[in-house]
Coordinates of N, CA and C in Angstrom, one line a residue:
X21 N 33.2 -70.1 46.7 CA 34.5 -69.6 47.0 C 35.5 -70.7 46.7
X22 N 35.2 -72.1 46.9 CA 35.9 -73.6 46.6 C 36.3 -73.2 45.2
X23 N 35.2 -72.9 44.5 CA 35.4 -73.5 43.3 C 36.3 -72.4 42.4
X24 N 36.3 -71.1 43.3 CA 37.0 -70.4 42.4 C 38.7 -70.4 42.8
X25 N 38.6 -70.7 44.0 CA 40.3 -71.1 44.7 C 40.5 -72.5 43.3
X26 N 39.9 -73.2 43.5 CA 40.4 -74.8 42.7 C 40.4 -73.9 41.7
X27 N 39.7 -73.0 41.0 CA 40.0 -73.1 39.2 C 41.4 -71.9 39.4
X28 N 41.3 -71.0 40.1 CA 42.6 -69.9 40.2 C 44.0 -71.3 39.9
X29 N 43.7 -71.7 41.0 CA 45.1 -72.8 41.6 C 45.1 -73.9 40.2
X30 N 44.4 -73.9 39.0 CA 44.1 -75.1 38.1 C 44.8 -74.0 37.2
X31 N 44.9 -72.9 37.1 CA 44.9 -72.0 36.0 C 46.1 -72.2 36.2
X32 N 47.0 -72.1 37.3 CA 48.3 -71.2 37.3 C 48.9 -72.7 37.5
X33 N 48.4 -73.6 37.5 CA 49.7 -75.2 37.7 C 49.3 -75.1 35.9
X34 N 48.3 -75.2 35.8 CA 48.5 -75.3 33.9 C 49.4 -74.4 33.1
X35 N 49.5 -72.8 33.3 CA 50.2 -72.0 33.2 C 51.8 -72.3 33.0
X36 N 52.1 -72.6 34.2 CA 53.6 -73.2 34.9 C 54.3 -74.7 33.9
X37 N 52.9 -75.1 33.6 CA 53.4 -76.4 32.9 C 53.4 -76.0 31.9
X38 N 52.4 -75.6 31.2 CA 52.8 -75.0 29.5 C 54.0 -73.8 29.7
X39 N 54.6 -72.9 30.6 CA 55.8 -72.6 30.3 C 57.2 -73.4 30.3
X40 N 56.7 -74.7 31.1 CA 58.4 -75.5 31.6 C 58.3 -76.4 30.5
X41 N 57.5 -77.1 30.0 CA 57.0 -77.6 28.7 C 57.9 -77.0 27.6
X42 N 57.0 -75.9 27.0 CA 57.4 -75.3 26.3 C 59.5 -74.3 26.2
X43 N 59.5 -74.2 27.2 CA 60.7 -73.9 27.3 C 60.9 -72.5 27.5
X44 N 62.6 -71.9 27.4 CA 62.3 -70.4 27.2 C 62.1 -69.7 26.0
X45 N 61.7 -68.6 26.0 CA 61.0 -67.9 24.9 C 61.9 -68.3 23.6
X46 N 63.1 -67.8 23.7 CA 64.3 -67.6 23.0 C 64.6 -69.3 22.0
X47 N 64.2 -70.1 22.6 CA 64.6 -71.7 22.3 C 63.0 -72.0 21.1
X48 N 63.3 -72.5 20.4 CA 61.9 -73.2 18.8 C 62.7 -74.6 18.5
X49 N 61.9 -75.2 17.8 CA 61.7 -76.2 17.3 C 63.6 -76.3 16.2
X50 N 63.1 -75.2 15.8 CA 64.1 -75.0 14.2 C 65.5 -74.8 15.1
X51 N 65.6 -74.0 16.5 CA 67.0 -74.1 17.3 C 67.6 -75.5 17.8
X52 N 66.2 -76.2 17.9 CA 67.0 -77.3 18.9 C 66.9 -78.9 17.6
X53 N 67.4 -78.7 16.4 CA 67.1 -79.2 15.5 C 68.1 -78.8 14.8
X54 N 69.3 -77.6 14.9 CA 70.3 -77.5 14.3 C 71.6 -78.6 14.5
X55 N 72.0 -78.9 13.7 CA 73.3 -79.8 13.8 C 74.4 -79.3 14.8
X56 N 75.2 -79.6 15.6 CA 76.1 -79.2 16.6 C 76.7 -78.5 16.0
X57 N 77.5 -78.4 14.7 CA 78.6 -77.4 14.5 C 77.8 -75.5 14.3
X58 N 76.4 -76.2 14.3 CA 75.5 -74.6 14.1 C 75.0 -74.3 15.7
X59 N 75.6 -74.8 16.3 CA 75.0 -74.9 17.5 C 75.3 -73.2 18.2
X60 N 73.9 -72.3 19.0 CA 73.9 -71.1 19.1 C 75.1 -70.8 20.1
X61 N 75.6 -69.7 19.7 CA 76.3 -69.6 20.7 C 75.9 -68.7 21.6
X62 N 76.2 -68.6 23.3 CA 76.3 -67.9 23.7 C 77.2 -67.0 24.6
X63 N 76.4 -66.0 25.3 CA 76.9 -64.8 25.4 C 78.4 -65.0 25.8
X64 N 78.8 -65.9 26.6 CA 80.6 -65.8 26.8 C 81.2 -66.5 25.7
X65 N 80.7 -66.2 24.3 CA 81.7 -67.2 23.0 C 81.6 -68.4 23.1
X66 N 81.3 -69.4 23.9 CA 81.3 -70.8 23.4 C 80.2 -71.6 23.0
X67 N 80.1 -72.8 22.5 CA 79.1 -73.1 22.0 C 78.2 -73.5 22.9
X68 N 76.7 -73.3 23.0 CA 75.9 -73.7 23.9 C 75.8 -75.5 24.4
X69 N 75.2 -75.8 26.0 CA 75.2 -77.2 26.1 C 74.3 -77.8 24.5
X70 N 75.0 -79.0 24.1 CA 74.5 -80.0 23.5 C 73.2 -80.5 24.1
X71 N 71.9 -80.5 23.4 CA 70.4 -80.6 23.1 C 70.3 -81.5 23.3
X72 N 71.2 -82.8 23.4 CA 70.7 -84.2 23.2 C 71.4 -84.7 24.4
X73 N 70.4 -85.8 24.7 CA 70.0 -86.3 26.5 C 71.4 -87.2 26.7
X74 N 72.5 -87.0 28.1 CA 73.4 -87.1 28.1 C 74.5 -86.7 27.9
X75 N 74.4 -85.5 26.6 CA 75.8 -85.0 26.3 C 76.4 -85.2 25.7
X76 N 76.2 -86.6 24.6 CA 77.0 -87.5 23.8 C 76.0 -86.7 22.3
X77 N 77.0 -86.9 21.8 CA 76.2 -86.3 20.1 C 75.9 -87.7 19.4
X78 N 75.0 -87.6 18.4 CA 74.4 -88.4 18.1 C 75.8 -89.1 16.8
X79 N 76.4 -88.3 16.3 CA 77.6 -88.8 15.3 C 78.6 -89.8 16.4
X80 N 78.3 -89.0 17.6 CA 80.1 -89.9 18.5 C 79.2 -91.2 19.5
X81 N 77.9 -91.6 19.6 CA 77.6 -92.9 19.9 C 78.1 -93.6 18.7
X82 N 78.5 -94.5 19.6 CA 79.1 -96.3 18.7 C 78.0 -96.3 18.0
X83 N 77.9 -97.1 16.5 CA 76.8 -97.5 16.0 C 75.7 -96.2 15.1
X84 N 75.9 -95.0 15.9 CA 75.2 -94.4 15.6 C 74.8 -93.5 14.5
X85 N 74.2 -93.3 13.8 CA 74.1 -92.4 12.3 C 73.7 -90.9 12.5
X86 N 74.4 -90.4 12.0 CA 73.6 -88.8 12.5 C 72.3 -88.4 11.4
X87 N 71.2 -88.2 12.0 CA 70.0 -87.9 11.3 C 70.2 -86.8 10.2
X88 N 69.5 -86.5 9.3 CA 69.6 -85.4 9.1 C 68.3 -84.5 9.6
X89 N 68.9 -83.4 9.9 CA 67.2 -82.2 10.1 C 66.4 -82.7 9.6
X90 N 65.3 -82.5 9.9 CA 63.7 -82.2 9.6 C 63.6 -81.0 8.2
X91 N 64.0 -80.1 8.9 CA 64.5 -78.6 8.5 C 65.6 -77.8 8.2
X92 N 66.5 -79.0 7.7 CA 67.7 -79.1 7.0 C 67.3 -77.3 5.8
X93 N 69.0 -76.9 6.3 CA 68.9 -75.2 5.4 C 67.9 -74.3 6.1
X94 N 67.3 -75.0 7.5 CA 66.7 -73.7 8.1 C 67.8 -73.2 9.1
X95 N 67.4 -72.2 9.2 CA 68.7 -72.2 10.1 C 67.9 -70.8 10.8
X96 N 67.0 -70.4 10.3 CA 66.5 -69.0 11.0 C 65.6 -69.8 12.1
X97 N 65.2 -68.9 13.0 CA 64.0 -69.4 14.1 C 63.1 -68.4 13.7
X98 N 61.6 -69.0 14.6 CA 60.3 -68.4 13.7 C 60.8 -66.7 14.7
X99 N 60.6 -65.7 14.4 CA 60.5 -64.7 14.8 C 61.6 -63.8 14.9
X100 N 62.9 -64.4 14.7 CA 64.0 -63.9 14.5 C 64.4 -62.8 13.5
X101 N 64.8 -61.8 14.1 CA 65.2 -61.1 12.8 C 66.6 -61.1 12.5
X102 N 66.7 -61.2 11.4 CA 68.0 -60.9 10.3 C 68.2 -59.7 10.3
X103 N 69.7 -59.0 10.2 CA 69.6 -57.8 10.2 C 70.5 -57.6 8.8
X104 N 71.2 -58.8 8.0 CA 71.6 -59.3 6.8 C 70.8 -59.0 6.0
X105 N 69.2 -58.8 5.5 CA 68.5 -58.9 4.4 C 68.2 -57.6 4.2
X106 N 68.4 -57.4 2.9 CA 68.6 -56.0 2.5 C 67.4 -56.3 1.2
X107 N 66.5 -55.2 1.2 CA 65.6 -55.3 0.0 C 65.9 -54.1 -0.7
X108 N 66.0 -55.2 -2.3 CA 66.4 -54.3 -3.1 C 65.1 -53.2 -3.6
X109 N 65.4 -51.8 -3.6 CA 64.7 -51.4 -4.4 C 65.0 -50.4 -5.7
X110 N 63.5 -50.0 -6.7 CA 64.5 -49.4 -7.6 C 63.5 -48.4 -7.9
X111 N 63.9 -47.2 -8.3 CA 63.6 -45.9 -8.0 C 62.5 -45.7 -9.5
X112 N 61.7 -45.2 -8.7 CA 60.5 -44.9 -10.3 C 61.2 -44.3 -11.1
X113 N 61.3 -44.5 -12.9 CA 62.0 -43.5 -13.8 C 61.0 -42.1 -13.5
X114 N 61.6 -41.2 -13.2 CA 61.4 -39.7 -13.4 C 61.3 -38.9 -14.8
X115 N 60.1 -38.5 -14.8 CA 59.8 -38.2 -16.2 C 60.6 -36.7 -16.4
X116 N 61.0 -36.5 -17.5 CA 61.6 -35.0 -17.8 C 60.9 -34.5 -18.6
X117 N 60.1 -34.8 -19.2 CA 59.2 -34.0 -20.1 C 58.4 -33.0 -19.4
X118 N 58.2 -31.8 -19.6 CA 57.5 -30.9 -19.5 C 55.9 -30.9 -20.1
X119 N 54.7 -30.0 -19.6 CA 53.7 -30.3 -20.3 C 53.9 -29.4 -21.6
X120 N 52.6 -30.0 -22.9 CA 53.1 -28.9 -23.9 C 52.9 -27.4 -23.7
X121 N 53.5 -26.5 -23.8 CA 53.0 -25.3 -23.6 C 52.0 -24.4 -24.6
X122 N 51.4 -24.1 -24.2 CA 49.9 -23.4 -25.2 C 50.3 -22.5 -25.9
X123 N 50.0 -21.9 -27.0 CA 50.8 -21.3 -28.0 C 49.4 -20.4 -28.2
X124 N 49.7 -19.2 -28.7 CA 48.8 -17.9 -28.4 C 48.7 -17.9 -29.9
X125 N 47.6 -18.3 -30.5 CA 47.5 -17.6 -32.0 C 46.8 -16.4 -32.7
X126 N 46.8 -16.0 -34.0 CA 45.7 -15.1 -34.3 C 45.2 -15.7 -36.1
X127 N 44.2 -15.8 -36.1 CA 43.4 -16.1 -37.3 C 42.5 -15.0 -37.4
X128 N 42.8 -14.4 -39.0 CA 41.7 -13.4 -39.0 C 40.6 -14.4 -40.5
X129 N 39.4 -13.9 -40.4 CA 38.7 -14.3 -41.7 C 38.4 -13.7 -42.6
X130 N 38.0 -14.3 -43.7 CA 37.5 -13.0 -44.8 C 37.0 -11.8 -44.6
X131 N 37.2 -11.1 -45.6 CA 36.5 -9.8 -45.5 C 35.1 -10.1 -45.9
X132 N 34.1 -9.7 -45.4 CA 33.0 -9.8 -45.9 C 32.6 -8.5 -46.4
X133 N 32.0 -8.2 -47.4 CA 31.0 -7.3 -48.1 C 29.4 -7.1 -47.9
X134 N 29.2 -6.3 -47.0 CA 27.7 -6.1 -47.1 C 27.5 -4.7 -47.2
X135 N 25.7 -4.1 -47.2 CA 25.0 -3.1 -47.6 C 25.7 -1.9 -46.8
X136 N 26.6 -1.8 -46.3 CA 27.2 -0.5 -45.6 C 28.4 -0.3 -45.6
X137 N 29.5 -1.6 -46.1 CA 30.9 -1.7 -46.1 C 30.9 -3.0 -46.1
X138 N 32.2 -3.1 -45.7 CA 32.8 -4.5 -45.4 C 33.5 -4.9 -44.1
X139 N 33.7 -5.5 -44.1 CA 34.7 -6.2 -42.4 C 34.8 -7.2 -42.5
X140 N 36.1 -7.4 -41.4 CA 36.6 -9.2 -41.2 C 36.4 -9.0 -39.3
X141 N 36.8 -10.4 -39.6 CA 37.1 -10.5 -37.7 C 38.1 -11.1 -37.7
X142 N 39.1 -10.8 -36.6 CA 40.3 -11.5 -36.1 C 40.6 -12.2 -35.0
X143 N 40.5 -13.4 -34.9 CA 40.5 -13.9 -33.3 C 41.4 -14.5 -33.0
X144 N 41.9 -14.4 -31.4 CA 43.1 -15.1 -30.8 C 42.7 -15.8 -30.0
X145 N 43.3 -17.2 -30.8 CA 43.4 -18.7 -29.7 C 44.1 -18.6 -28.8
X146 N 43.9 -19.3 -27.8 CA 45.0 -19.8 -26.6 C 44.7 -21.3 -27.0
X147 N 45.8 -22.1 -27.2 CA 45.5 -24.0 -27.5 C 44.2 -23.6 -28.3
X148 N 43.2 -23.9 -28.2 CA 42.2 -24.2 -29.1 C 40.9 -22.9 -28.7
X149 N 41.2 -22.7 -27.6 CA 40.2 -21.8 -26.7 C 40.3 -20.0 -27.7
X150 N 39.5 -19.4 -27.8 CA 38.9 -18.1 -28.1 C 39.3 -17.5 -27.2
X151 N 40.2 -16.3 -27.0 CA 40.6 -15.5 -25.9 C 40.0 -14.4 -26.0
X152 N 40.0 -13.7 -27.4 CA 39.6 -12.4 -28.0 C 38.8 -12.6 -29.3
X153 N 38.2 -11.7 -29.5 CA 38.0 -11.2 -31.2 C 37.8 -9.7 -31.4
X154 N 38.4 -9.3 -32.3 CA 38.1 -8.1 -32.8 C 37.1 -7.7 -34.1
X155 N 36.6 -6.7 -34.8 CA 36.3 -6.3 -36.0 C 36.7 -5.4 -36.6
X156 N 37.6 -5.8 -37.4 CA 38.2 -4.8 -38.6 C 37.8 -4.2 -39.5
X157 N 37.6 -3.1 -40.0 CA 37.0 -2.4 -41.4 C 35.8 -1.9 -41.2
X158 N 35.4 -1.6 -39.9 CA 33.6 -1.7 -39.4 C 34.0 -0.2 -39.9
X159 N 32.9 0.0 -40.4 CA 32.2 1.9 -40.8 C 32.7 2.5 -39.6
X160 N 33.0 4.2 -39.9 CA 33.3 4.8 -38.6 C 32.6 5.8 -38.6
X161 N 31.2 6.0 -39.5 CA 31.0 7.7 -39.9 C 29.0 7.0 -39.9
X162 N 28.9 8.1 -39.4 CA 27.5 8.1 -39.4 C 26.2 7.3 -38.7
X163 N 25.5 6.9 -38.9 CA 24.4 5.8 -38.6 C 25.1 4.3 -38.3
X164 N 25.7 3.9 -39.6 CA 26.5 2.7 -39.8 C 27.6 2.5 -39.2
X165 N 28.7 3.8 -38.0 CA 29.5 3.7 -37.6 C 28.6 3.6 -35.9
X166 N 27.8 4.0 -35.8 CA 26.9 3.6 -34.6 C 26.6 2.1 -34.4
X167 N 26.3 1.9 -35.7 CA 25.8 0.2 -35.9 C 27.0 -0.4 -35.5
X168 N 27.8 -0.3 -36.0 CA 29.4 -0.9 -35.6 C 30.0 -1.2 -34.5
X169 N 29.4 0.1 -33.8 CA 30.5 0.2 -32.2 C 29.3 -0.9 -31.7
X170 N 27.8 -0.8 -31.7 CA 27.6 -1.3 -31.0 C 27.6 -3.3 -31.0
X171 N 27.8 -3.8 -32.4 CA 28.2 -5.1 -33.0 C 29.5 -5.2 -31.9
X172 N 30.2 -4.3 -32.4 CA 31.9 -4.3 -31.7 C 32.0 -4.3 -29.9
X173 N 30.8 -3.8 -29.7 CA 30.9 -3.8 -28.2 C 29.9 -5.2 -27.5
X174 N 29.4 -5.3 -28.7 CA 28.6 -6.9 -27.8 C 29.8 -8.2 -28.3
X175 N 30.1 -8.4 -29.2 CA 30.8 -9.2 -29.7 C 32.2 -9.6 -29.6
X176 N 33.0 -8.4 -30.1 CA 34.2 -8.2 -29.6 C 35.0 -7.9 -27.9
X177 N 36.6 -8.2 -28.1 CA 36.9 -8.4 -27.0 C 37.2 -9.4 -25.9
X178 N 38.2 -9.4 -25.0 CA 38.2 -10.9 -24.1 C 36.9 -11.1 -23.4
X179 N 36.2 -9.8 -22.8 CA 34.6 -10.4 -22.3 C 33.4 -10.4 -22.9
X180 N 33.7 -10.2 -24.6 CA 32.4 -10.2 -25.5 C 32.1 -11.7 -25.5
X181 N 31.1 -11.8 -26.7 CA 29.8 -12.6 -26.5 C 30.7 -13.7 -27.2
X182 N 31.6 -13.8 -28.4 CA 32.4 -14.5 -28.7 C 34.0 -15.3 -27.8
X183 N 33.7 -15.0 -27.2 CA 34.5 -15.6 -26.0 C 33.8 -16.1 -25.3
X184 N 32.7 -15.7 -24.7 CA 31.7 -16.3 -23.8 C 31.0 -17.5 -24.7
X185 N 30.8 -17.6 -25.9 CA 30.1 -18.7 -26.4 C 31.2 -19.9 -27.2
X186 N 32.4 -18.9 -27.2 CA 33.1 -20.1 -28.2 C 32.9 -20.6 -29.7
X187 N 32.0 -19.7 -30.2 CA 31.4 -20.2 -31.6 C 30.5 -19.0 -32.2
X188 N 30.3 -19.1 -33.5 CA 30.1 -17.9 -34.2 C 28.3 -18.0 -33.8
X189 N 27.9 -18.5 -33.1 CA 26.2 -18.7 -32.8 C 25.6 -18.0 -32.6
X190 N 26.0 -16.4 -32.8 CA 26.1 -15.5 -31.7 C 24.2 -14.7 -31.8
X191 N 23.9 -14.1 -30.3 CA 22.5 -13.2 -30.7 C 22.8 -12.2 -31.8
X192 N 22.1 -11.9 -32.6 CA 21.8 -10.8 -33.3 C 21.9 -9.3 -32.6
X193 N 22.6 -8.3 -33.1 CA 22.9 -7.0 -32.3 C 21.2 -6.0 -32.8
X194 N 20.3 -5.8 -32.5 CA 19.2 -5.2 -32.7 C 19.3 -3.7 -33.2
X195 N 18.7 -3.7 -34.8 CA 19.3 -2.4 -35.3 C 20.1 -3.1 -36.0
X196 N 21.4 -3.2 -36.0 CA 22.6 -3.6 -36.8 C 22.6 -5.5 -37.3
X197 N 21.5 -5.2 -38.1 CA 21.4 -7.1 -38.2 C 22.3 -7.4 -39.4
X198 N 22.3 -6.3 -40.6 CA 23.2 -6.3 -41.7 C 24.9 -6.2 -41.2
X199 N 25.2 -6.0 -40.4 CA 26.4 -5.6 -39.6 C 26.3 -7.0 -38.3
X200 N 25.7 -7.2 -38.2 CA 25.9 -8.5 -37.2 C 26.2 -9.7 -37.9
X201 N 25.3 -10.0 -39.1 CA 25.2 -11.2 -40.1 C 26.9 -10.9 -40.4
X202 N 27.2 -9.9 -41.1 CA 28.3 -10.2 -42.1 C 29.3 -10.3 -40.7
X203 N 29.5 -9.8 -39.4 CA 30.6 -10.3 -38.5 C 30.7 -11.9 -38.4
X204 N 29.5 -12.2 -38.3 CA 29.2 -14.0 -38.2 C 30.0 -14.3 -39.2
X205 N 29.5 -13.9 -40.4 CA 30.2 -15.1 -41.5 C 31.9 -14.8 -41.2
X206 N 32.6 -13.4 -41.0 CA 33.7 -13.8 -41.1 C 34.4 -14.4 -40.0
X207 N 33.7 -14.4 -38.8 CA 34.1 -15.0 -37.1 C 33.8 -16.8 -37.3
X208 N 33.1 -16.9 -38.5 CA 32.9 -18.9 -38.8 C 33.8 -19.1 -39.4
X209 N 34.2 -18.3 -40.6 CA 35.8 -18.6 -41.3 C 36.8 -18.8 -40.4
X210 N 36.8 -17.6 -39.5 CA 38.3 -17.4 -38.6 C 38.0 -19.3 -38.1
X211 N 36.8 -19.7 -37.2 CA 36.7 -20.7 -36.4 C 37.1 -21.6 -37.2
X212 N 37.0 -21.8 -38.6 CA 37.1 -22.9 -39.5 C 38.4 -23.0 -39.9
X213 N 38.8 -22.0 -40.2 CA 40.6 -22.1 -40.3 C 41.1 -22.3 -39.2
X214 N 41.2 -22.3 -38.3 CA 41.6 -22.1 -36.8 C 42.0 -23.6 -36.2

């Protein structure tokens, strides 16, 4: 119980001395180191007591030289704020450009000639992308206009097989292989001019 009374009572005279020591909060190194005419003022307008022991300034003793600071041109204390400093800033350039806008195209390809007629295909880009294709000139009468719809129905259109693949690679329509081949060649032209 001694020992913790002595160390309480050791804590709080050490306490007491490092505050009277040190001084009050408000008072640093860099305040009590300013020249007298910077001397802080306070709250009723006049200049605060003189820092130096006695009252006499170090310029008005006989004989005497006035030092210069330590920290001559400091004039701020550590923690003080300024309410003078203003940071410059400067505003990001703002772009005005717009993005490119996509342009909707149509490329049709040769006509092709094969054993039941002829046909082309016509396809429409968006930017570079396949949106549609169609088949032009396909037979409309008979066996071979059968063969056609059904080419035209796998192939052609925004949800045919040439939108879905992006490229003339396409399956073979079963039955219509003479009618599938010649769509290919002219749907690789369209791709190639495109």
């Amino acid at each position: 119980m001694r020992r913790a009374l002595l160390a309480i009572t050791g804590l709080a005279a050490g306490t007491t001395a490092l505050v009277v020591l040190k001084g009050s909060p408000g008072t640093s190194q860099a305040a009590q180191d300013r020249p007298v005419a910077e001397a802080p003022v306070v709250p009723g307008g006049s200049a605060a007591p003189d820092p130096t022991p006695g009252g006499v300034t170090p310029s008005a003793r006989p004989g005497a030289t006035a030092k210069p600071s330590a920290r001559a041109g400091a004039s701020r204390t550590p923690g003080a704020r300024t309410s003078a400093t203003t940071r410059a800033t400067t505003a990001a350039p703002r772009s005005t450009t717009s993005a490119p806008k996509v342009t909707t195209r149509t490329v049709t390809g040769p006509v092709i000639t094969y054993r039941y007629g002829s046909l082309q295909v016509r396809i429409t880009l968006s930017g570079s992308r396949i949106v549609d294709a169609t088949g032009l000139g396909l037979p409309l009468d008979g066996q071979s206009g059968l063969r056609s719809d059904d080419v035209q129905a796998r192939y052609s259109g925004s949800s045919g097989e040439v939108v879905a693949r992006q490229s003339a690679n396409l399956s073979t329509v079963s039955g219509a292989t003479y009618t599938s081949t010649a769509y290919k060649q002219s749907l690789q032209a369209a791709i190639d001019k495109a």
